Amino acid sequence: MGIFHSGPATKTPFDTTSCSCDSLSMKQTHSNSQSPAEKSAVLELHDVKKSFPVPGGDPLQILDVPFFQIAAGELVALEGQSGSGKSTLLNVVSGIMRPDSGQVLIGGLNIVKLAEPQRDRLRADRIGLVFQQFNLLPGFTALENVLVAMSFGSQASSRRRAESLLDAVGLADRFHHKPAALSIGQQQRVAVARALANRPRVLLADEPTASIDPSHQQQVIDLLQTTCREEEVALLVVTHAPEVAEQFPVRHRLEDFNRAAAVHPTTSGVY
């Protein structure tokens, strides 16, 4: 299960000084007979800290995470108070934001040491993102948005997989619709399909059902869980909905492993 106490972790050696795009295609071996708890960690945080400047005051520390990890195929729901650092955590884990200190390991690779172009490539290859801002390309259809995401990965684009993912979230009749012709919930479902397109090692989802009508919410949860379990993707879902969190075998509260949240239980702004 997800672990956030100190303890040994399996790491894959990687020479960050000679990192190239090809180097990101590291070979990983998994056994389908293993439970998530027995598999090596795909996502690890070690002594991760992040703070933000405050005008006229001391920096406000948002993250202080001694240790946290998720194994391949593990499905984790993350809950927490508003302002406890959930958004910042996702940005740091995805490499969008650098921590002030500490290590963020994806498949044993410390992404903190990578240059921005290398982080971008790793994110396209190894990390699926479902954020509240869908960021769909307005000039492209639903199917094309998924295919474009595939073009940034190291694997060949698969129209069959793209169509299968969109079909799984109930959009088989919307392949050729552009975002403006889709509802907010339909756009979110396209974003979920896009996040799964490149068979990521880690999938991060920020309130993936928040904009989706109740009749399709379960489709999204089922797709995320089934695909991540079958393809041994570490899934971390941030949610405020108890009915969503209770469907996950592992539930954590960020306050339980983020020491900064204990010092600043609530903060203004979005963190």
mmCIF file of C-alpha atoms in Angstrom:
data_model
loop_
_atom_site.group_PDB
_atom_site.id
_atom_site.type_symbol
_atom_site.label_atom_id
_atom_site.label_comp_id
_atom_site.label_asym_id
_atom_site.label_seq_id
_atom_site.Cartn_x
_atom_site.Cartn_y
_atom_site.Cartn_z
ATOM 1 C CA MET A 1 0.000 0.000 0.000
ATOM 2 C CA GLY A 2 1.057 3.657 -0.177
ATOM 3 C CA ILE A 3 3.761 4.282 2.392
ATOM 4 C CA PHE A 4 4.756 7.531 4.024
ATOM 5 C CA HIS A 5 7.037 6.493 6.869
ATOM 6 C CA SER A 6 10.798 6.151 6.673
ATOM 7 C CA GLY A 7 12.023 2.911 5.222
ATOM 8 C CA PRO A 8 14.091 1.319 2.467
ATOM 9 C CA ALA A 9 13.063 1.825 -1.126
ATOM 10 C CA THR A 10 14.130 0.088 -4.310
ATOM 11 C CA LYS A 11 15.850 2.429 -6.755
ATOM 12 C CA THR A 12 16.913 2.035 -10.353
ATOM 13 C CA PRO A 13 20.363 3.523 -11.001
ATOM 14 C CA PHE A 14 20.334 6.330 -13.558
ATOM 15 C CA ASP A 15 23.077 8.671 -14.673
ATOM 16 C CA THR A 16 21.412 12.097 -14.767
ATOM 17 C CA THR A 17 24.543 13.700 -16.191
ATOM 18 C CA SER A 18 24.146 11.819 -19.462
ATOM 19 C CA CYS A 19 20.362 11.778 -19.677
ATOM 20 C CA SER A 20 18.944 11.732 -23.199
ATOM 21 C CA CYS A 21 15.463 11.189 -24.551
ATOM 22 C CA ASP A 22 16.367 7.574 -25.336
ATOM 23 C CA SER A 23 17.593 7.102 -21.771
ATOM 24 C CA LEU A 24 14.074 7.643 -20.485
ATOM 25 C CA SER A 25 13.020 4.315 -21.994
ATOM 26 C CA MET A 26 14.307 2.394 -18.984
ATOM 27 C CA LYS A 27 13.338 -1.240 -18.784
ATOM 28 C CA GLN A 28 11.165 -2.175 -15.834
ATOM 29 C CA THR A 29 10.159 -5.719 -14.953
ATOM 30 C CA HIS A 30 7.004 -6.542 -13.021
ATOM 31 C CA SER A 31 5.318 -9.744 -11.976
ATOM 32 C CA ASN A 32 1.555 -9.933 -12.281
ATOM 33 C CA SER A 33 1.518 -12.336 -9.353
ATOM 34 C CA GLN A 34 2.770 -9.673 -6.961
ATOM 35 C CA SER A 35 0.483 -7.483 -4.922
ATOM 36 C CA PRO A 36 1.147 -3.712 -5.128
ATOM 37 C CA ALA A 37 2.724 -3.794 -1.683
ATOM 38 C CA GLU A 38 5.287 -6.367 -2.897
ATOM 39 C CA LYS A 39 6.248 -4.470 -6.043
ATOM 40 C CA SER A 40 8.972 -1.872 -6.225
ATOM 41 C CA ALA A 41 8.017 1.743 -5.748
ATOM 42 C CA VAL A 42 7.292 3.674 -8.928
ATOM 43 C CA LEU A 43 6.835 7.016 -7.177
ATOM 44 C CA GLU A 44 8.969 8.071 -4.214
ATOM 45 C CA LEU A 45 9.386 11.336 -2.335
ATOM 46 C CA HIS A 46 12.315 11.853 0.013
ATOM 47 C CA ASP A 47 12.607 14.944 2.238
ATOM 48 C CA VAL A 48 10.646 17.077 -0.221
ATOM 49 C CA LYS A 49 10.128 20.697 0.806
ATOM 50 C CA LYS A 50 8.459 23.553 -1.019
ATOM 51 C CA SER A 51 7.698 27.084 0.134
ATOM 52 C CA PHE A 52 6.348 30.260 -1.443
ATOM 53 C CA PRO A 53 7.330 33.880 -0.755
ATOM 54 C CA VAL A 54 4.958 36.026 1.264
ATOM 55 C CA PRO A 55 5.145 39.808 0.760
ATOM 56 C CA GLY A 56 6.557 41.388 3.875
ATOM 57 C CA GLY A 57 6.923 38.100 5.702
ATOM 58 C CA ASP A 58 8.790 34.830 5.930
ATOM 59 C CA PRO A 59 8.315 32.226 3.186
ATOM 60 C CA LEU A 60 5.257 30.038 3.695
ATOM 61 C CA GLN A 61 6.169 26.373 3.693
ATOM 62 C CA ILE A 62 3.546 24.286 1.897
ATOM 63 C CA LEU A 63 5.284 20.904 1.643
ATOM 64 C CA ASP A 64 7.506 19.103 4.120
ATOM 65 C CA VAL A 65 7.272 15.420 3.213
ATOM 66 C CA PRO A 66 9.900 13.153 4.819
ATOM 67 C CA PHE A 67 8.888 10.067 2.813
ATOM 68 C CA PHE A 68 6.074 8.856 0.601
ATOM 69 C CA GLN A 69 5.847 6.137 -2.025
ATOM 70 C CA ILE A 70 3.394 4.333 -4.294
ATOM 71 C CA ALA A 71 4.032 0.959 -5.914
ATOM 72 C CA ALA A 72 3.272 -0.201 -9.443
ATOM 73 C CA GLY A 73 -0.428 -0.903 -9.864
ATOM 74 C CA GLU A 74 -1.327 0.688 -6.531
ATOM 75 C CA LEU A 75 -4.520 2.758 -6.421
ATOM 76 C CA VAL A 76 -4.382 5.609 -3.913
ATOM 77 C CA ALA A 77 -6.930 8.276 -3.012
ATOM 78 C CA LEU A 78 -5.526 11.420 -1.410
ATOM 79 C CA GLU A 79 -7.766 13.610 0.708
ATOM 80 C CA GLY A 80 -6.954 16.777 2.595
ATOM 81 C CA GLN A 81 -8.121 20.169 3.744
ATOM 82 C CA SER A 82 -8.221 23.036 1.282
ATOM 83 C CA GLY A 83 -4.791 24.673 1.270
ATOM 84 C CA SER A 84 -3.000 21.632 2.707
ATOM 85 C CA GLY A 85 -0.691 21.378 -0.322
ATOM 86 C CA LYS A 86 -2.441 18.881 -2.615
ATOM 87 C CA SER A 87 -2.077 20.954 -5.789
ATOM 88 C CA THR A 88 1.541 21.775 -4.980
ATOM 89 C CA LEU A 89 2.261 18.097 -4.365
ATOM 90 C CA LEU A 90 0.887 17.132 -7.788
ATOM 91 C CA ASN A 91 2.880 19.886 -9.492
ATOM 92 C CA VAL A 92 6.085 18.759 -7.765
ATOM 93 C CA VAL A 93 5.520 15.062 -8.493
ATOM 94 C CA SER A 94 4.810 15.790 -12.168
ATOM 95 C CA GLY A 95 7.924 17.925 -12.560
ATOM 96 C CA ILE A 96 5.954 21.056 -13.404
ATOM 97 C CA MET A 97 7.321 22.676 -10.258
ATOM 98 C CA ARG A 98 10.719 22.125 -8.637
ATOM 99 C CA PRO A 99 10.854 21.527 -4.880
ATOM 100 C CA ASP A 100 13.197 23.656 -2.790
ATOM 101 C CA SER A 101 14.954 20.478 -1.698
ATOM 102 C CA GLY A 102 14.577 16.718 -1.647
ATOM 103 C CA GLN A 103 14.173 13.959 -4.211
ATOM 104 C CA VAL A 104 11.239 13.031 -6.434
ATOM 105 C CA LEU A 105 11.830 9.615 -7.988
ATOM 106 C CA ILE A 106 9.837 8.256 -10.932
ATOM 107 C CA GLY A 107 10.913 4.699 -11.638
ATOM 108 C CA GLY A 108 14.126 5.368 -9.682
ATOM 109 C CA LEU A 109 14.953 8.539 -11.626
ATOM 110 C CA ASN A 110 15.333 11.734 -9.598
ATOM 111 C CA ILE A 111 13.459 14.200 -11.799
ATOM 112 C CA VAL A 112 14.557 17.153 -9.666
ATOM 113 C CA LYS A 113 18.002 16.943 -11.286
ATOM 114 C CA LEU A 114 16.674 16.974 -14.839
ATOM 115 C CA ALA A 115 16.695 20.035 -17.060
ATOM 116 C CA GLU A 116 13.293 21.342 -18.130
ATOM 117 C CA PRO A 117 13.336 19.718 -21.615
ATOM 118 C CA GLN A 118 14.174 16.365 -20.022
ATOM 119 C CA ARG A 119 11.368 16.762 -17.480
ATOM 120 C CA ASP A 120 8.965 17.578 -20.310
ATOM 121 C CA ARG A 121 9.953 14.409 -22.174
ATOM 122 C CA LEU A 122 9.725 12.261 -19.073
ATOM 123 C CA ARG A 123 6.306 13.720 -18.286
ATOM 124 C CA ALA A 124 5.066 12.826 -21.779
ATOM 125 C CA ASP A 125 6.426 9.293 -21.473
ATOM 126 C CA ARG A 126 6.010 8.362 -17.841
ATOM 127 C CA ILE A 127 3.371 10.556 -16.198
ATOM 128 C CA GLY A 128 -0.313 10.885 -17.022
ATOM 129 C CA LEU A 129 -2.006 14.076 -15.849
ATOM 130 C CA VAL A 130 -5.676 14.819 -15.263
ATOM 131 C CA PHE A 131 -5.915 18.312 -13.834
ATOM 132 C CA GLN A 132 -8.990 20.448 -13.281
ATOM 133 C CA GLN A 133 -7.925 22.616 -16.227
ATOM 134 C CA PHE A 134 -8.363 20.217 -19.128
ATOM 135 C CA ASN A 135 -5.946 22.014 -21.519
ATOM 136 C CA LEU A 136 -7.446 20.359 -24.581
ATOM 137 C CA LEU A 137 -6.293 21.721 -27.939
ATOM 138 C CA PRO A 138 -9.287 23.708 -29.224
ATOM 139 C CA GLY A 139 -8.530 23.170 -32.918
ATOM 140 C CA PHE A 140 -8.389 19.378 -32.619
ATOM 141 C CA THR A 141 -11.110 16.775 -32.209
ATOM 142 C CA ALA A 142 -11.415 14.522 -29.165
ATOM 143 C CA LEU A 143 -9.657 11.709 -31.008
ATOM 144 C CA GLU A 144 -6.941 14.017 -32.308
ATOM 145 C CA ASN A 145 -6.291 15.358 -28.797
ATOM 146 C CA VAL A 146 -5.536 11.822 -27.628
ATOM 147 C CA LEU A 147 -3.413 11.066 -30.703
ATOM 148 C CA VAL A 148 -1.434 14.304 -30.307
ATOM 149 C CA ALA A 149 -0.591 13.286 -26.727
ATOM 150 C CA MET A 150 0.679 9.965 -28.086
ATOM 151 C CA SER A 151 2.946 11.775 -30.547
ATOM 152 C CA PHE A 152 4.948 13.237 -27.654
ATOM 153 C CA GLY A 153 5.672 9.821 -26.171
ATOM 154 C CA SER A 154 8.362 7.348 -27.181
ATOM 155 C CA GLN A 155 5.891 4.686 -28.345
ATOM 156 C CA ALA A 156 4.161 4.640 -31.711
ATOM 157 C CA SER A 157 0.735 6.286 -31.804
ATOM 158 C CA SER A 158 -2.157 3.844 -31.777
ATOM 159 C CA ARG A 159 -5.470 5.011 -33.179
ATOM 160 C CA ARG A 160 -7.025 1.774 -31.930
ATOM 161 C CA ARG A 161 -5.970 2.502 -28.335
ATOM 162 C CA ALA A 162 -7.128 6.118 -28.577
ATOM 163 C CA GLU A 163 -10.555 5.042 -29.822
ATOM 164 C CA SER A 164 -10.767 2.299 -27.179
ATOM 165 C CA LEU A 165 -10.048 4.765 -24.357
ATOM 166 C CA LEU A 166 -12.601 7.279 -25.606
ATOM 167 C CA ASP A 167 -15.152 4.494 -26.023
ATOM 168 C CA ALA A 168 -14.501 3.364 -22.445
ATOM 169 C CA VAL A 169 -15.541 6.800 -21.127
ATOM 170 C CA GLY A 170 -18.696 6.889 -23.237
ATOM 171 C CA LEU A 171 -17.456 9.100 -26.071
ATOM 172 C CA ALA A 172 -17.654 6.677 -29.007
ATOM 173 C CA ASP A 173 -20.024 9.086 -30.757
ATOM 174 C CA ARG A 174 -17.812 12.129 -30.067
ATOM 175 C CA PHE A 175 -14.521 11.112 -31.728
ATOM 176 C CA HIS A 176 -14.708 13.942 -34.268
ATOM 177 C CA HIS A 177 -16.097 16.689 -32.038
ATOM 178 C CA LYS A 178 -13.847 19.586 -31.042
ATOM 179 C CA PRO A 179 -13.779 20.775 -27.393
ATOM 180 C CA ALA A 180 -16.159 23.673 -28.069
ATOM 181 C CA ALA A 181 -18.785 21.146 -29.168
ATOM 182 C CA LEU A 182 -18.342 19.067 -26.012
ATOM 183 C CA SER A 183 -19.787 19.634 -22.559
ATOM 184 C CA ILE A 184 -17.455 20.335 -19.626
ATOM 185 C CA GLY A 185 -17.909 16.752 -18.437
ATOM 186 C CA GLN A 186 -17.158 15.358 -21.888
ATOM 187 C CA GLN A 187 -13.989 17.458 -22.077
ATOM 188 C CA GLN A 188 -12.905 16.022 -18.723
ATOM 189 C CA ARG A 189 -13.459 12.508 -20.036
ATOM 190 C CA VAL A 190 -11.293 13.292 -23.076
ATOM 191 C CA ALA A 191 -8.611 14.491 -20.641
ATOM 192 C CA VAL A 192 -8.793 11.169 -18.779
ATOM 193 C CA ALA A 193 -8.415 9.187 -22.016
ATOM 194 C CA ARG A 194 -5.493 11.399 -23.047
ATOM 195 C CA ALA A 195 -3.732 10.871 -19.710
ATOM 196 C CA LEU A 196 -3.830 7.094 -20.215
ATOM 197 C CA ALA A 197 -2.774 7.217 -23.875
ATOM 198 C CA ASN A 198 0.971 6.663 -23.453
ATOM 199 C CA ARG A 199 0.700 3.888 -20.859
ATOM 200 C CA PRO A 200 2.267 6.023 -18.110
ATOM 201 C CA ARG A 201 4.072 4.636 -15.065
ATOM 202 C CA VAL A 202 2.344 7.164 -12.787
ATOM 203 C CA LEU A 203 -1.057 8.792 -13.242
ATOM 204 C CA LEU A 204 -1.960 11.901 -11.250
ATOM 205 C CA ALA A 205 -5.596 12.988 -11.179
ATOM 206 C CA ASP A 206 -6.868 16.151 -9.494
ATOM 207 C CA GLU A 207 -10.612 15.816 -8.824
ATOM 208 C CA PRO A 208 -11.159 13.769 -12.013
ATOM 209 C CA THR A 209 -14.934 13.501 -11.468
ATOM 210 C CA ALA A 210 -15.592 17.068 -10.274
ATOM 211 C CA SER A 211 -16.931 18.313 -13.625
ATOM 212 C CA ILE A 212 -18.633 15.097 -14.708
ATOM 213 C CA ASP A 213 -22.344 14.401 -14.381
ATOM 214 C CA PRO A 214 -23.192 11.614 -11.915
ATOM 215 C CA SER A 215 -24.239 9.188 -14.659
ATOM 216 C CA HIS A 216 -20.682 9.160 -16.062
ATOM 217 C CA GLN A 217 -18.613 9.548 -12.886
ATOM 218 C CA GLN A 218 -18.430 5.817 -12.290
ATOM 219 C CA GLN A 219 -17.253 5.232 -15.860
ATOM 220 C CA VAL A 220 -14.268 7.486 -15.237
ATOM 221 C CA ILE A 221 -13.379 5.873 -11.902
ATOM 222 C CA ASP A 222 -13.728 2.392 -13.398
ATOM 223 C CA LEU A 223 -11.549 3.309 -16.400
ATOM 224 C CA LEU A 224 -8.824 4.804 -14.214
ATOM 225 C CA GLN A 225 -8.760 1.890 -11.800
ATOM 226 C CA THR A 226 -9.086 -0.922 -14.333
ATOM 227 C CA THR A 227 -6.481 0.460 -16.739
ATOM 228 C CA CYS A 228 -4.009 1.335 -13.999
ATOM 229 C CA ARG A 229 -4.400 -2.068 -12.366
ATOM 230 C CA GLU A 230 -3.997 -3.980 -15.628
ATOM 231 C CA GLU A 231 -1.060 -1.889 -16.873
ATOM 232 C CA GLU A 232 0.555 -1.598 -13.414
ATOM 233 C CA VAL A 233 0.303 2.173 -13.284
ATOM 234 C CA ALA A 234 0.644 3.881 -9.905
ATOM 235 C CA LEU A 235 -2.543 5.949 -9.547
ATOM 236 C CA LEU A 236 -2.813 8.943 -7.218
ATOM 237 C CA VAL A 237 -6.240 10.617 -7.191
ATOM 238 C CA VAL A 238 -6.871 13.819 -5.245
ATOM 239 C CA THR A 239 -10.516 14.090 -4.260
ATOM 240 C CA HIS A 240 -12.827 15.846 -1.840
ATOM 241 C CA ALA A 241 -15.622 13.348 -2.506
ATOM 242 C CA PRO A 242 -15.906 10.584 0.133
ATOM 243 C CA GLU A 243 -17.938 8.449 -2.296
ATOM 244 C CA VAL A 244 -14.960 8.495 -4.668
ATOM 245 C CA ALA A 245 -12.246 7.975 -2.039
ATOM 246 C CA GLU A 246 -14.026 5.002 -0.486
ATOM 247 C CA GLN A 247 -13.697 3.086 -3.763
ATOM 248 C CA PHE A 248 -9.902 3.040 -3.459
ATOM 249 C CA PRO A 249 -8.057 0.285 -1.592
ATOM 250 C CA VAL A 250 -5.666 2.869 -0.125
ATOM 251 C CA ARG A 251 -6.742 6.220 1.321
ATOM 252 C CA HIS A 252 -4.419 8.856 2.760
ATOM 253 C CA ARG A 253 -4.825 12.353 4.098
ATOM 254 C CA LEU A 254 -2.060 14.738 3.096
ATOM 255 C CA GLU A 255 -1.891 16.055 6.647
ATOM 256 C CA ASP A 256 -0.752 12.593 7.754
ATOM 257 C CA PHE A 257 2.583 12.806 5.924
ATOM 258 C CA ASN A 258 3.017 16.505 5.142
ATOM 259 C CA ARG A 259 4.495 18.100 8.244
ATOM 260 C CA ALA A 260 3.928 21.599 6.845
ATOM 261 C CA ALA A 261 0.167 21.052 7.006
ATOM 262 C CA ALA A 262 0.448 20.513 10.760
ATOM 263 C CA VAL A 263 2.224 23.857 11.153
ATOM 264 C CA HIS A 264 -0.133 25.693 8.774
ATOM 265 C CA PRO A 265 -3.382 23.671 8.923
ATOM 266 C CA THR A 266 -5.052 26.004 6.403
ATOM 267 C CA THR A 267 -3.659 28.602 4.058
ATOM 268 C CA SER A 268 -5.200 31.176 1.805
ATOM 269 C CA GLY A 269 -4.827 30.753 -1.938
ATOM 270 C CA VAL A 270 -4.560 27.542 -3.975
ATOM 271 C CA TYR A 271 -1.730 25.259 -2.894
#
